[in-house]
XYZ file of C-alpha atoms in Angstrom:
351
model
C -95.278 -69.042 8.591
C -94.706 -72.467 8.594
C -92.049 -72.414 5.832
C -88.290 -73.736 6.383
C -85.358 -74.944 4.320
C -86.933 -78.313 5.086
C -90.166 -79.028 3.396
C -92.623 -80.014 6.070
C -95.914 -79.164 5.079
C -98.098 -80.769 2.062
C -99.010 -78.785 -1.129
C -101.760 -76.324 -0.342
C -105.234 -77.845 -1.231
C -108.525 -76.010 -0.880
C -110.601 -77.944 1.525
C -113.840 -77.233 3.925
C -111.645 -78.817 6.764
C -108.306 -77.945 7.316
C -105.898 -80.508 6.475
C -103.329 -80.181 9.613
C -100.003 -81.461 8.646
C -97.479 -79.695 10.858
C -96.908 -77.742 14.115
C -95.861 -74.230 15.017
C -94.147 -73.708 18.421
C -94.091 -70.284 20.039
C -91.328 -69.615 22.894
C -88.561 -67.396 24.296
C -85.300 -68.406 24.143
C -82.995 -69.754 27.176
C -79.675 -69.412 25.640
C -77.403 -66.680 23.814
C -77.244 -62.932 24.364
C -79.059 -62.368 27.749
C -81.085 -59.084 26.180
C -82.661 -60.930 23.379
C -83.774 -63.813 25.086
C -87.230 -62.728 26.490
C -88.652 -62.057 22.954
C -91.062 -64.129 20.539
C -89.655 -66.871 18.595
C -91.232 -69.728 16.115
C -90.302 -73.056 15.496
C -91.980 -75.523 13.132
C -92.373 -79.314 12.673
C -93.594 -81.981 10.558
C -93.846 -84.679 13.559
C -93.977 -82.815 16.654
C -90.812 -84.230 17.705
C -88.237 -82.617 15.193
C -88.039 -78.979 15.399
C -86.433 -76.159 13.295
C -86.159 -72.560 14.470
C -87.408 -69.859 12.189
C -85.780 -66.449 11.486
C -82.160 -68.289 12.719
C -83.869 -68.575 16.031
C -84.105 -64.590 16.122
C -87.047 -62.803 17.834
C -89.774 -62.247 15.010
C -91.496 -59.294 16.762
C -88.986 -56.875 19.010
C -90.353 -57.099 22.605
C -90.046 -53.174 23.088
C -92.528 -52.903 20.588
C -95.265 -54.847 22.074
C -94.716 -54.856 25.692
C -94.359 -52.152 28.631
C -91.153 -53.692 30.135
C -89.432 -54.463 27.141
C -89.501 -57.999 27.312
C -92.023 -61.129 27.274
C -91.852 -64.402 28.721
C -94.256 -67.603 28.497
C -95.858 -67.080 24.893
C -98.922 -69.131 24.643
C -100.297 -69.250 20.617
C -104.233 -70.452 20.009
C -105.285 -71.224 16.449
C -108.969 -69.584 16.797
C -112.304 -71.461 16.326
C -112.208 -69.901 12.608
C -109.249 -72.218 11.751
C -107.224 -69.172 10.466
C -106.720 -66.376 13.379
C -103.931 -66.982 15.745
C -104.030 -65.216 19.307
C -100.969 -65.015 21.678
C -100.722 -64.205 25.188
C -97.324 -63.427 26.705
C -96.244 -62.250 30.285
C -95.049 -58.696 30.381
C -91.573 -58.892 31.783
C -88.138 -58.390 31.188
C -86.112 -60.196 34.072
C -82.829 -58.886 32.558
C -83.634 -55.398 33.205
C -86.038 -55.314 35.774
C -85.832 -58.668 37.992
C -88.188 -60.857 39.070
C -90.434 -58.689 41.262
C -91.831 -56.354 38.577
C -94.569 -57.421 36.141
C -97.248 -54.957 35.545
C -99.393 -56.995 33.243
C -100.079 -59.220 30.047
C -99.532 -59.032 26.401
C -102.108 -59.751 23.689
C -101.552 -60.502 20.127
C -104.069 -61.433 17.362
C -103.264 -62.147 13.429
C -105.083 -63.733 10.482
C -102.081 -64.367 8.593
C -99.277 -65.092 11.079
C -97.559 -62.032 9.646
C -99.528 -59.064 10.290
C -100.309 -58.883 14.157
C -102.471 -56.383 16.294
C -101.329 -55.746 19.910
C -102.479 -54.932 23.092
C -101.027 -54.144 26.648
C -102.967 -55.093 29.682
C -101.535 -53.145 32.515
C -103.367 -54.629 35.358
C -101.155 -53.109 37.989
C -102.452 -49.644 36.486
C -106.075 -50.862 35.861
C -106.592 -52.657 39.233
C -104.024 -51.188 41.588
C -105.783 -52.395 44.954
C -106.055 -56.037 43.718
C -103.546 -56.665 40.955
C -100.418 -54.598 41.884
C -98.087 -57.646 41.924
C -97.200 -60.841 40.143
C -99.078 -62.055 36.974
C -97.734 -65.148 35.301
C -98.030 -67.355 32.160
C -101.290 -65.791 30.200
C -102.908 -68.710 28.603
C -106.291 -68.544 26.026
C -108.932 -70.920 25.187
C -112.230 -70.518 23.532
C -115.236 -70.523 25.741
C -118.276 -71.992 23.628
C -120.571 -71.331 26.220
C -119.974 -67.341 26.201
C -118.852 -67.770 22.397
C -115.611 -65.562 23.789
C -112.070 -66.016 24.485
C -110.877 -66.611 27.959
C -107.539 -65.517 29.192
C -106.319 -67.117 32.516
C -103.337 -66.649 34.471
C -101.347 -67.281 37.772
C -101.615 -64.528 40.371
C -99.679 -64.059 43.367
C -100.569 -61.126 45.887
C -97.989 -58.947 47.489
C -99.861 -59.956 51.001
C -100.195 -63.570 50.276
C -97.869 -66.302 49.098
C -100.878 -68.270 47.293
C -100.611 -68.717 43.481
C -104.137 -69.134 42.161
C -105.563 -68.624 38.487
C -107.771 -65.805 37.742
C -109.452 -65.107 34.418
C -111.199 -62.465 32.328
C -112.819 -62.422 28.596
C -110.914 -60.610 26.116
C -112.572 -58.230 23.912
C -113.448 -58.702 20.117
C -110.342 -57.225 19.266
C -108.006 -59.207 21.619
C -106.605 -56.036 22.844
C -108.131 -55.511 26.470
C -110.196 -57.647 29.098
C -113.954 -57.041 29.005
C -114.089 -57.240 33.003
C -111.669 -57.320 35.779
C -110.458 -60.549 36.250
C -112.115 -63.028 38.721
C -110.783 -66.137 40.648
C -111.019 -69.216 38.165
C -109.255 -71.715 40.464
C -107.529 -71.964 43.453
C -105.253 -75.214 43.810
C -104.876 -76.496 47.358
C -101.136 -75.977 47.290
C -101.163 -73.155 44.585
C -99.770 -73.617 41.106
C -98.437 -71.878 38.073
C -98.136 -72.233 34.084
C -101.650 -73.643 33.554
C -102.904 -75.245 29.941
C -106.275 -76.305 29.525
C -107.425 -78.811 26.746
C -111.165 -79.993 26.136
C -111.706 -83.585 25.357
C -114.966 -85.613 25.371
C -116.738 -83.441 27.567
C -114.079 -82.452 30.111
C -111.706 -79.685 30.369
C -108.418 -80.693 31.611
C -106.273 -78.137 33.179
C -102.440 -78.990 33.485
C -100.238 -76.955 35.815
C -97.175 -77.152 37.864
C -98.182 -77.997 41.341
C -96.672 -79.183 44.658
C -97.405 -80.851 47.999
C -96.575 -79.012 51.031
C -96.415 -79.838 54.907
C -98.248 -78.130 57.626
C -95.813 -75.673 58.131
C -95.858 -74.606 54.196
C -92.586 -76.564 53.278
C -92.815 -77.820 49.893
C -92.363 -81.322 49.656
C -92.491 -81.866 46.169
C -93.405 -80.631 42.700
C -94.395 -81.388 39.278
C -96.902 -81.419 36.687
C -100.560 -82.041 38.012
C -104.204 -81.492 36.626
C -107.631 -80.804 37.526
C -110.675 -81.530 35.298
C -114.303 -79.762 35.086
C -117.295 -80.142 33.186
C -117.120 -76.477 32.331
C -114.606 -73.678 32.148
C -116.566 -72.199 35.094
C -116.033 -75.169 37.048
C -116.132 -76.731 39.238
C -112.769 -78.108 39.515
C -111.400 -81.379 40.581
C -108.012 -81.490 41.769
C -106.025 -84.741 40.858
C -103.089 -84.698 42.822
C -101.209 -87.228 41.299
C -98.055 -86.184 39.428
C -97.733 -86.702 35.739
C -94.417 -86.158 34.914
C -91.436 -88.606 35.152
C -89.371 -86.019 37.283
C -91.726 -85.173 40.081
C -90.044 -85.731 43.288
C -86.580 -85.853 41.847
C -83.905 -83.275 41.974
C -84.711 -82.390 38.211
C -87.362 -79.643 38.367
C -90.107 -78.864 35.730
C -92.356 -76.123 34.842
C -94.163 -74.722 31.707
C -96.258 -77.394 30.784
C -98.239 -77.230 27.674
C -100.650 -80.166 25.868
C -101.822 -80.384 22.606
C -103.000 -83.304 20.158
C -101.226 -84.697 17.432
C -102.536 -84.188 13.882
C -102.669 -87.863 12.877
C -103.081 -89.885 15.973
C -105.504 -90.184 18.845
C -102.274 -89.230 21.169
C -101.724 -86.350 23.072
C -98.366 -84.452 23.984
C -97.455 -83.167 27.230
C -94.629 -81.134 27.073
C -92.740 -79.543 29.565
C -89.557 -77.189 30.036
C -86.779 -78.541 32.562
C -85.345 -75.179 33.211
C -82.690 -76.153 35.837
C -81.079 -78.302 33.232
C -81.833 -76.741 29.930
C -83.781 -79.431 28.485
C -87.269 -79.600 26.693
C -89.014 -83.033 27.053
C -92.509 -84.648 26.685
C -94.807 -87.595 27.452
C -97.718 -89.234 25.489
C -101.225 -89.740 26.486
C -104.188 -91.138 24.840
C -106.950 -90.313 27.909
C -105.239 -87.408 29.505
C -105.113 -89.406 32.418
C -102.134 -91.971 32.229
C -99.095 -91.152 30.487
C -96.120 -92.489 29.224
C -93.741 -93.503 31.998
C -90.305 -92.626 29.915
C -89.802 -89.146 28.984
C -88.815 -88.426 25.242
C -86.193 -85.481 24.148
C -87.165 -83.118 21.427
C -84.670 -82.920 18.489
C -84.031 -79.046 17.754
C -81.770 -76.300 16.866
C -82.420 -74.125 19.578
C -82.927 -73.846 23.252
C -86.411 -72.665 24.045
C -88.061 -72.142 27.559
C -91.700 -71.964 28.431
C -93.868 -72.031 25.206
C -96.754 -73.962 23.393
C -97.086 -75.857 20.135
C -100.146 -75.356 17.934
C -101.117 -77.144 14.750
C -100.356 -75.653 11.369
C -101.729 -76.079 7.543
C -101.022 -75.661 4.286
C -102.095 -71.940 4.232
C -99.445 -71.394 6.780
C -97.090 -72.381 4.252
C -98.477 -69.987 1.849
C -98.124 -67.030 4.451
C -94.632 -68.003 5.287
C -93.896 -68.112 1.482
C -95.387 -64.916 0.636
C -93.247 -63.377 3.888
C -90.332 -64.606 2.559
C -90.238 -63.265 -0.862
C -91.434 -60.233 -0.004
C -88.406 -59.737 2.444
C -86.030 -61.410 0.490
C -87.305 -59.364 -2.799
C -86.962 -56.191 -0.931
C -90.529 -55.121 -1.797
C -92.275 -51.957 -0.226
C -93.814 -53.278 3.089
C -95.805 -50.307 3.596
C -96.943 -48.612 6.945
C -98.627 -50.168 9.969
C -101.471 -48.750 11.629
C -101.172 -47.749 15.231
C -101.344 -50.721 17.695
C -100.083 -53.302 14.922
C -96.812 -54.970 14.109
C -95.745 -57.204 11.170
C -93.417 -60.293 11.913
C -90.566 -59.701 9.656
C -90.015 -55.897 10.055
C -86.792 -54.516 10.936
C -84.837 -56.724 8.779
C -85.744 -60.234 10.473
C -87.213 -63.138 8.667
C -89.316 -65.822 9.549
C -88.442 -68.409 6.969
C -85.208 -69.948 5.694
């Protein structure tokens, strides 16, 4: 997939350990035609700072084919433990049509080549009407080495409560449904949204948009915070310090995501400045102390809440194959039920 008019990946060399030389970013768009903003898009970068949108910043898979509402938000992409399988989760939500109070569940996508995707829709509202009949936001995925399964976690806000807590459940092997009813994972003191977890040196770091409230529940401050734990099962210890440079100001951030640079010991904490239409980041080597001055991405699109993942030469091969197939008008064949192919319906991932 990682193929653009600018060469950003090294040549394909067969190696036992993949040589990650680029980055792939999954996001939804914050500008342009309103009806097409809440759809999955991809961008690529050679250095995690300069980004180029694929497919002319058009959707790579139509939301109405993979979601129940007709829209998706907050796409999270994860490269699997095998090195070649990709997993995407997204909020099943179409605010332009249904507003902010209708969100039945979660969208799951899985691919071994970034071209052909199987998908599942988890209708939490229908499956667990007594418990999950209200808002479910920003699902993310992480591999749990203790369970040897992929754990999906997300924020829940119940209709009868204003608390924002994280719930989780293991995905089935096909990554089309949950194996069990979601359980409470972590309840931050003042609530939180948009979590993203990364593992470093025996510790799990859980980044999220948190806040501080007074005794009456009025929000006094908000921004990116974190909690840490020795296991995904916890116990989670909250660190109430704010990590982003904008906490306590009139510039608000959300949708934080954390990833490690390919050729460095640095980590990038990226976040969505949703009220001002910007996307920025700060750096860290220990995931505790972050650079004080935010940096700006150079890009040809206007992303909303998404996540970046490492890319390698095979991703470039997959993209070039797709580029050749679509541009050449080759027969794309049929699709099995529950699967979708990036690039179908006239869209291109490359160029």
